[in-house]
PDB file of C-alpha atoms in Angstrom:
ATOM      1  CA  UNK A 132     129.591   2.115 340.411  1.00 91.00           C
ATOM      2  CA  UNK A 133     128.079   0.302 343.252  1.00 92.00           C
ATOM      3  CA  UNK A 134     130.365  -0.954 346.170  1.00 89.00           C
ATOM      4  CA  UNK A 135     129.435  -4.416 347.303  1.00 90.00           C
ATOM      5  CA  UNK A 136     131.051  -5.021 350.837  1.00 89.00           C
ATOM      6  CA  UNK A 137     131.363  -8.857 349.750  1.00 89.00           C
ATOM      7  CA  UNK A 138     131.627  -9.835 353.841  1.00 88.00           C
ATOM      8  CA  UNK A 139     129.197  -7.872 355.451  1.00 90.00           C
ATOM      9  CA  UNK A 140     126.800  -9.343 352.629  1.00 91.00           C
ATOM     10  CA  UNK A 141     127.712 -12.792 353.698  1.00 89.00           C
ATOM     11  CA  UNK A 142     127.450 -12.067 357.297  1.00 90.00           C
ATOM     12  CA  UNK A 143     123.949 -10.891 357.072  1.00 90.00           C
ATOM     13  CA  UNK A 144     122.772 -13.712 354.865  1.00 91.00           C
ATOM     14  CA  UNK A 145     124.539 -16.517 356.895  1.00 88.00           C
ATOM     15  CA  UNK A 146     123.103 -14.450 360.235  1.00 88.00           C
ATOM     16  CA  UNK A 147     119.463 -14.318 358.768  1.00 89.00           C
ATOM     17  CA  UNK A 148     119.362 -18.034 357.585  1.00 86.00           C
ATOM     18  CA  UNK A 149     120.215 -19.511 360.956  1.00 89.00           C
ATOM     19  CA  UNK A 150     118.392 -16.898 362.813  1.00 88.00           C
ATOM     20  CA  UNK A 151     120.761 -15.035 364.719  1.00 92.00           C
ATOM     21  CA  UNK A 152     118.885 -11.552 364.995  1.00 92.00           C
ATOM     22  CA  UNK A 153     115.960 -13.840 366.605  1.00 94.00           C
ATOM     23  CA  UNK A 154     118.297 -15.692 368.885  1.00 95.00           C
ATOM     24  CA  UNK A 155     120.184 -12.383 370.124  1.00 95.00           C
ATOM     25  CA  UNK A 156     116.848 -10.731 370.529  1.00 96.00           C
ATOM     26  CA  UNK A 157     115.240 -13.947 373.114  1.00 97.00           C
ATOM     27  CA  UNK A 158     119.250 -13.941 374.707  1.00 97.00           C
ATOM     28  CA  UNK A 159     118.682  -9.678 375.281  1.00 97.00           C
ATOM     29  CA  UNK A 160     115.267 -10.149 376.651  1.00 97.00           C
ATOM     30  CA  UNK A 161     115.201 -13.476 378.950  1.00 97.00           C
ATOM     31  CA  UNK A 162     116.329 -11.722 382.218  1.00 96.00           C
ATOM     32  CA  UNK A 163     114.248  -8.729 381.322  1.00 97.00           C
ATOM     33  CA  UNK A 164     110.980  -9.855 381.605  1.00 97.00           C
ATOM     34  CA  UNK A 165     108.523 -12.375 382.996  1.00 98.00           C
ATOM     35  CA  UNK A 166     108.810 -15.339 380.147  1.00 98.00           C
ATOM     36  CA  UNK A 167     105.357 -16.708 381.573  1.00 97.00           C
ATOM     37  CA  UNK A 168     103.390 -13.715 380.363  1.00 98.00           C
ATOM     38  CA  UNK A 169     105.025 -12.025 377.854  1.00 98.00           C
ATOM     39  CA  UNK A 170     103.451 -12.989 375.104  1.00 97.00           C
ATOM     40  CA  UNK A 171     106.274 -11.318 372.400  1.00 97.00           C
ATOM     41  CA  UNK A 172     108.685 -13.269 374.261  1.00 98.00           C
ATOM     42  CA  UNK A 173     107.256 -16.747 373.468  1.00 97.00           C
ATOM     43  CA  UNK A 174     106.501 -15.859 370.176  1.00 97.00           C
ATOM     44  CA  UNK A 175     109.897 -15.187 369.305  1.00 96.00           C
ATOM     45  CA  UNK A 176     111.166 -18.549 371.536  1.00 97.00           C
ATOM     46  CA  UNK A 177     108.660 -20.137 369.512  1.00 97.00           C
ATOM     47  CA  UNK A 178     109.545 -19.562 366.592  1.00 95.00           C
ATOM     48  CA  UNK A 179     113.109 -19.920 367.002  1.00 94.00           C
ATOM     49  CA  UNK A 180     113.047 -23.086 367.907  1.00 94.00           C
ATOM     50  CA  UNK A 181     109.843 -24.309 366.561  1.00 93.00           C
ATOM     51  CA  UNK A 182     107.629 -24.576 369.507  1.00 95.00           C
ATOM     52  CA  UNK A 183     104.397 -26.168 368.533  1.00 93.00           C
ATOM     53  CA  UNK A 184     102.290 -27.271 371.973  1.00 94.00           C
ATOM     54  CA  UNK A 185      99.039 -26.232 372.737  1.00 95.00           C
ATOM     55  CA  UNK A 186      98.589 -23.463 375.139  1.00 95.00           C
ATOM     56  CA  UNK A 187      98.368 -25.424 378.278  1.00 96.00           C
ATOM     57  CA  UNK A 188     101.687 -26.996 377.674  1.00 97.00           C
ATOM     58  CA  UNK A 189     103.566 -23.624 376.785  1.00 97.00           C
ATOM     59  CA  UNK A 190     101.763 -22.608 380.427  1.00 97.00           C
ATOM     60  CA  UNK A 191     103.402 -25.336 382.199  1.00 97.00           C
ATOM     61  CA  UNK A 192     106.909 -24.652 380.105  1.00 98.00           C
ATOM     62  CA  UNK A 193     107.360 -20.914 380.693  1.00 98.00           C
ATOM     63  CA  UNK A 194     106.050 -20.836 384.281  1.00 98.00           C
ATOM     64  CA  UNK A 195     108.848 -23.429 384.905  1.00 98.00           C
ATOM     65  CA  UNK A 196     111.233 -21.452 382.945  1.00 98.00           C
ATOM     66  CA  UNK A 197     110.231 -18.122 384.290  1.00 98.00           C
ATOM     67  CA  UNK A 198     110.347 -20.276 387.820  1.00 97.00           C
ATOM     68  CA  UNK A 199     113.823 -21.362 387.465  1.00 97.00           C
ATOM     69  CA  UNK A 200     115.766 -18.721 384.998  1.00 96.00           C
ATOM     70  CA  UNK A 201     117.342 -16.931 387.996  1.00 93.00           C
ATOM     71  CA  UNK A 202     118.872 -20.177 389.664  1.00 92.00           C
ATOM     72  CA  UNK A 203     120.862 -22.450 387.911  1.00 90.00           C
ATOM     73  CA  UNK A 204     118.564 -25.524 387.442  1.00 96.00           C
ATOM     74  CA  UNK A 205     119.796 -28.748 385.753  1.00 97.00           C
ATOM     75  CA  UNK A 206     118.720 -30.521 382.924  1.00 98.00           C
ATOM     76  CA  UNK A 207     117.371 -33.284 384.858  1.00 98.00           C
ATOM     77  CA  UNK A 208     115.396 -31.370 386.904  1.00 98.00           C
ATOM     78  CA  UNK A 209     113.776 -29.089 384.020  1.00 98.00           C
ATOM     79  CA  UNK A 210     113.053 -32.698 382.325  1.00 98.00           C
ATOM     80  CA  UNK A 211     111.787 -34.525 385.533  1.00 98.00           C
ATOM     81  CA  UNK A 212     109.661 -31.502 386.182  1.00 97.00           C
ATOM     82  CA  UNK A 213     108.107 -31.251 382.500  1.00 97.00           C
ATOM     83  CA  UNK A 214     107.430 -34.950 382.812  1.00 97.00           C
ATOM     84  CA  UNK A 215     105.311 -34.644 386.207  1.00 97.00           C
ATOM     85  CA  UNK A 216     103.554 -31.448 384.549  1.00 97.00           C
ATOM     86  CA  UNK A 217     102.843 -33.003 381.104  1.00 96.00           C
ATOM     87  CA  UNK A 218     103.684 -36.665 380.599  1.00 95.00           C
ATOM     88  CA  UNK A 219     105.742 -36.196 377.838  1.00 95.00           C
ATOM     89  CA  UNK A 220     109.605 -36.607 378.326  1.00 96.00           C
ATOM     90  CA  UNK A 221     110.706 -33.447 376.748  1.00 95.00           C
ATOM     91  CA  UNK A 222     114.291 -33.383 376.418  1.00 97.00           C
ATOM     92  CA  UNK A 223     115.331 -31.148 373.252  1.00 96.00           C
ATOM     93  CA  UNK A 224     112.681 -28.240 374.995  1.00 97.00           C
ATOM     94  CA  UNK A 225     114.348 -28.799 378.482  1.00 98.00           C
ATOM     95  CA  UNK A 226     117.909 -28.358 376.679  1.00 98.00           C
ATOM     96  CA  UNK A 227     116.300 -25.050 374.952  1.00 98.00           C
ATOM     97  CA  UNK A 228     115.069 -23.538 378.342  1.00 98.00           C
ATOM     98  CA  UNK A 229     118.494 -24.328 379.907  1.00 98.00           C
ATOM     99  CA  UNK A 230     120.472 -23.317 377.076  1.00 98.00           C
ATOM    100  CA  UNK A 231     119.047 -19.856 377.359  1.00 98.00           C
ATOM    101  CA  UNK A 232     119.707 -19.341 380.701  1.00 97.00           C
ATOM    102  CA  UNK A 233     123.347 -20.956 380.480  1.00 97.00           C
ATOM    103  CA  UNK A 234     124.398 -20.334 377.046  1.00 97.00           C
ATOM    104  CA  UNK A 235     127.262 -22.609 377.461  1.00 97.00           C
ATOM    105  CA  UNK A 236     124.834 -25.046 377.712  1.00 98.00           C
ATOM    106  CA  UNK A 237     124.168 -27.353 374.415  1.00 97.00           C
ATOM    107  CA  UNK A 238     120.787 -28.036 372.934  1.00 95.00           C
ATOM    108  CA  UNK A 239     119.662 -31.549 372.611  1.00 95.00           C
ATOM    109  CA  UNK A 240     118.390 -31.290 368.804  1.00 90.00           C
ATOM    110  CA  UNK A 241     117.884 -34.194 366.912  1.00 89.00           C
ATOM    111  CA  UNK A 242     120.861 -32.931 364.027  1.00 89.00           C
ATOM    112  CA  UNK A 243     123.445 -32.497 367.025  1.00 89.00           C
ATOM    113  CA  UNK A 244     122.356 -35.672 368.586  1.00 90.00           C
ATOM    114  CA  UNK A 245     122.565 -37.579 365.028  1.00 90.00           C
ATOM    115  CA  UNK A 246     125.529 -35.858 364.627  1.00 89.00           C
ATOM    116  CA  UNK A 247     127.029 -37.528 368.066  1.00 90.00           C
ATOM    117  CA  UNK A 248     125.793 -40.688 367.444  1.00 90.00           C
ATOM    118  CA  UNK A 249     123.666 -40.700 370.529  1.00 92.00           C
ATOM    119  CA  UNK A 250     120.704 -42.485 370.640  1.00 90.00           C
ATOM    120  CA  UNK A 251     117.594 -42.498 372.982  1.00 89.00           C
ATOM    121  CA  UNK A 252     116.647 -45.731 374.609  1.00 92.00           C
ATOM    122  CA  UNK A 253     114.499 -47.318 377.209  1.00 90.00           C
ATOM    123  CA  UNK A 254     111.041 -49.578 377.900  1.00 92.00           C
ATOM    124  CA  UNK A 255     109.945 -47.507 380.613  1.00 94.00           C
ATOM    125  CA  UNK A 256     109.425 -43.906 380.865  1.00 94.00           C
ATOM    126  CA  UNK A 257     111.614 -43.923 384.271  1.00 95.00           C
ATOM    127  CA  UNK A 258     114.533 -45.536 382.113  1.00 96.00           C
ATOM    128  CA  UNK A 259     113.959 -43.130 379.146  1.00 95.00           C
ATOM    129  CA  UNK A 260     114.288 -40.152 381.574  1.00 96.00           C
ATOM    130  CA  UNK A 261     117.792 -41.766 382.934  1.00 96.00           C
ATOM    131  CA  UNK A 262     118.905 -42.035 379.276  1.00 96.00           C
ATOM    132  CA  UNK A 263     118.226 -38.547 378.689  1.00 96.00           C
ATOM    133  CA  UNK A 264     120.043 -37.148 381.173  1.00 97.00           C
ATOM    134  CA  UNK A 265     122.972 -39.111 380.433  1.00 97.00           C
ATOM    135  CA  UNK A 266     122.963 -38.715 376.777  1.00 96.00           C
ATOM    136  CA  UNK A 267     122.958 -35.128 377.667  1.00 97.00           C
ATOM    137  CA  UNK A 268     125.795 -35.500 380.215  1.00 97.00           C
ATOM    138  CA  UNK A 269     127.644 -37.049 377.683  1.00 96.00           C
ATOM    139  CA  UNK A 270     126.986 -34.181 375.172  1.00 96.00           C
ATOM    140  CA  UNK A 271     128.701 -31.889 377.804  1.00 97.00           C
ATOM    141  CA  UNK A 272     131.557 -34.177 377.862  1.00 97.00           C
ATOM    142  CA  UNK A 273     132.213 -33.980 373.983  1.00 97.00           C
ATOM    143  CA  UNK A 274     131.187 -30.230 373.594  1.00 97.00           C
ATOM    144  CA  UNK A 275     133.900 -29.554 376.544  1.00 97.00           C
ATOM    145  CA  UNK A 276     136.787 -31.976 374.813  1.00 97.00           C
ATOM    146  CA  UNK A 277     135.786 -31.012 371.488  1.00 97.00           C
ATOM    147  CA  UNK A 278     136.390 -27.056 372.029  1.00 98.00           C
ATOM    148  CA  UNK A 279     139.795 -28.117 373.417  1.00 97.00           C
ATOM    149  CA  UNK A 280     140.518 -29.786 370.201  1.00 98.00           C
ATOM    150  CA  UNK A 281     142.339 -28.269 367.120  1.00 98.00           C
ATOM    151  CA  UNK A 282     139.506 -28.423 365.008  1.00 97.00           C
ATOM    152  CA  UNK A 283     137.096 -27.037 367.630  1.00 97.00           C
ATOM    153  CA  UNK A 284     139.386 -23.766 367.902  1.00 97.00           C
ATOM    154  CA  UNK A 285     139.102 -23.910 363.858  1.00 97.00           C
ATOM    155  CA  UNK A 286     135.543 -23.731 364.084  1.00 96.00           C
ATOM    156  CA  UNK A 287     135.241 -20.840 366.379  1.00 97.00           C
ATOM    157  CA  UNK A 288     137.639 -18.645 364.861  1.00 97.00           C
ATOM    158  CA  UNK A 289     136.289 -19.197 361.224  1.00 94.00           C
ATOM    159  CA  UNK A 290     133.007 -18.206 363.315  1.00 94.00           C
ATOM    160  CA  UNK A 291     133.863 -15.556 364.603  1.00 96.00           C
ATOM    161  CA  UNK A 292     136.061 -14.167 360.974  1.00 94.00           C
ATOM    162  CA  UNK A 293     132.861 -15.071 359.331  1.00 93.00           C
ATOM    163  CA  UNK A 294     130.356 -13.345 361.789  1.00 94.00           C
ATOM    164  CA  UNK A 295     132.063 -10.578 363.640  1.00 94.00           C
ATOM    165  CA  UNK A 296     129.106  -9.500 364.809  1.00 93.00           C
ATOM    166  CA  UNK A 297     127.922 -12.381 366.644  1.00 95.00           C
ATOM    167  CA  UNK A 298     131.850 -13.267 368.335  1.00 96.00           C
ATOM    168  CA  UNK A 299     129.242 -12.748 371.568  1.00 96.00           C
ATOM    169  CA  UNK A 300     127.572 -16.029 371.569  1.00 97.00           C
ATOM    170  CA  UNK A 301     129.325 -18.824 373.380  1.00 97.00           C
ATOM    171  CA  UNK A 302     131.163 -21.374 372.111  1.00 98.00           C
ATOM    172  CA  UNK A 303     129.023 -23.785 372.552  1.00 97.00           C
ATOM    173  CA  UNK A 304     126.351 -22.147 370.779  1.00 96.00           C
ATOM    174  CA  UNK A 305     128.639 -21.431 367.548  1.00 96.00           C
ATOM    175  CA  UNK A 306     129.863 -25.530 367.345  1.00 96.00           C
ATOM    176  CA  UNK A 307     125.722 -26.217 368.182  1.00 93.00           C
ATOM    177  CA  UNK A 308     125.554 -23.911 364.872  1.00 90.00           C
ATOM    178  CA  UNK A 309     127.845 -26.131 363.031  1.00 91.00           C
ATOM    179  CA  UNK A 310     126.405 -29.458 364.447  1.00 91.00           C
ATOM    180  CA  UNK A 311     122.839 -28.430 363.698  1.00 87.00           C
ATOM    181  CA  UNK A 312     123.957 -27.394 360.339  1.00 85.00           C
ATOM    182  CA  UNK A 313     125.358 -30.778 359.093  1.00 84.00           C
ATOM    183  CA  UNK A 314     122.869 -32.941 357.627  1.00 77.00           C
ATOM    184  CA  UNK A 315     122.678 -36.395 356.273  1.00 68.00           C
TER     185      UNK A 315
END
């Protein structure tokens, strides 16, 4: 007879469909190496969470990132500084950089922002910039209230019963799991 361990095999599969073994490997390297040259590095980032710029932007994004991992940069100033390198107002990659150096930092992803009912807005590129940052201010604000919340303390303990080996990610990054996994 075979023994099935019934939650280890629903660890792994829940772990390998939402990429955990990727994400713990970029969280275990970041401080280790220089992100604006190694190449295995943005590879994995990359694929994780589906990078796809030409080379000269990913040279402007993981200079900056590689530039400002050891300090503890804000989101407006990783967006304003992407949007005087590129043009582009890049505000789920800025919360990606950030959220990888401060892990209790949320991602701006377009599930988690549909999700908050948040929307983007602005004529000018100067007033979409403004509503970035506060949209993402006010994503703070509910991923701080929400964690205080009942059903936030729910969702990290299930978490963490359900995936004991990843009880090392943040909070934020396990309700960002749930978030990003509800879809309309």
């Amino acid at each position: 007879m075979i023994y099935i361990d019934s939650k280890k095999v629903i660890e792994t599969r829940i772990a390998e469909s939402m990429g955990f073994g990727k994400y713990k490997q970029i969280m275990e390297t970041v401080r280790k190496t220089d992100v604006s040259t190694d190449l295995d590095f943005q590879r994995a980032f990359n694929a994780f969470y589906r990078v796809r710029r030409n080379a000269e932007w990913r040279k402007v994004y993981y200079g900056l990132f590689e530039t400002v991992k050891s300090s503890n940069p804000s989101f407006e100033s990783i967006i304003r500084t992407m949007y005087e390198a590129t043009g582009n107002i890049e505000a789920s990659f800025s919360s990606k950089m950030l959220a990888t150096i401060n892990p209790d930092m949320p991602i701006w992803d377009r599930y988690v922002v549909q999700n908050l009912c948040l929307d983007m807005k602005g004529k000018t590129k100067e007033d979409q910039l403004k509503c970035a940052v506060g949209l993402y201010d006010q994503m703070i604000r509910w991923y701080e209230g929400f964690l205080q919340t009942e059903n936030g303390r729910d969702c990290i303990a299930e978490f963490d019963r359900t995936l004991p080996e990843y009880v090392w990610m943040s909070d934020v990054k396990k309700i960002d799991f749930y978030l990003w996994s509800i879809r309309d």
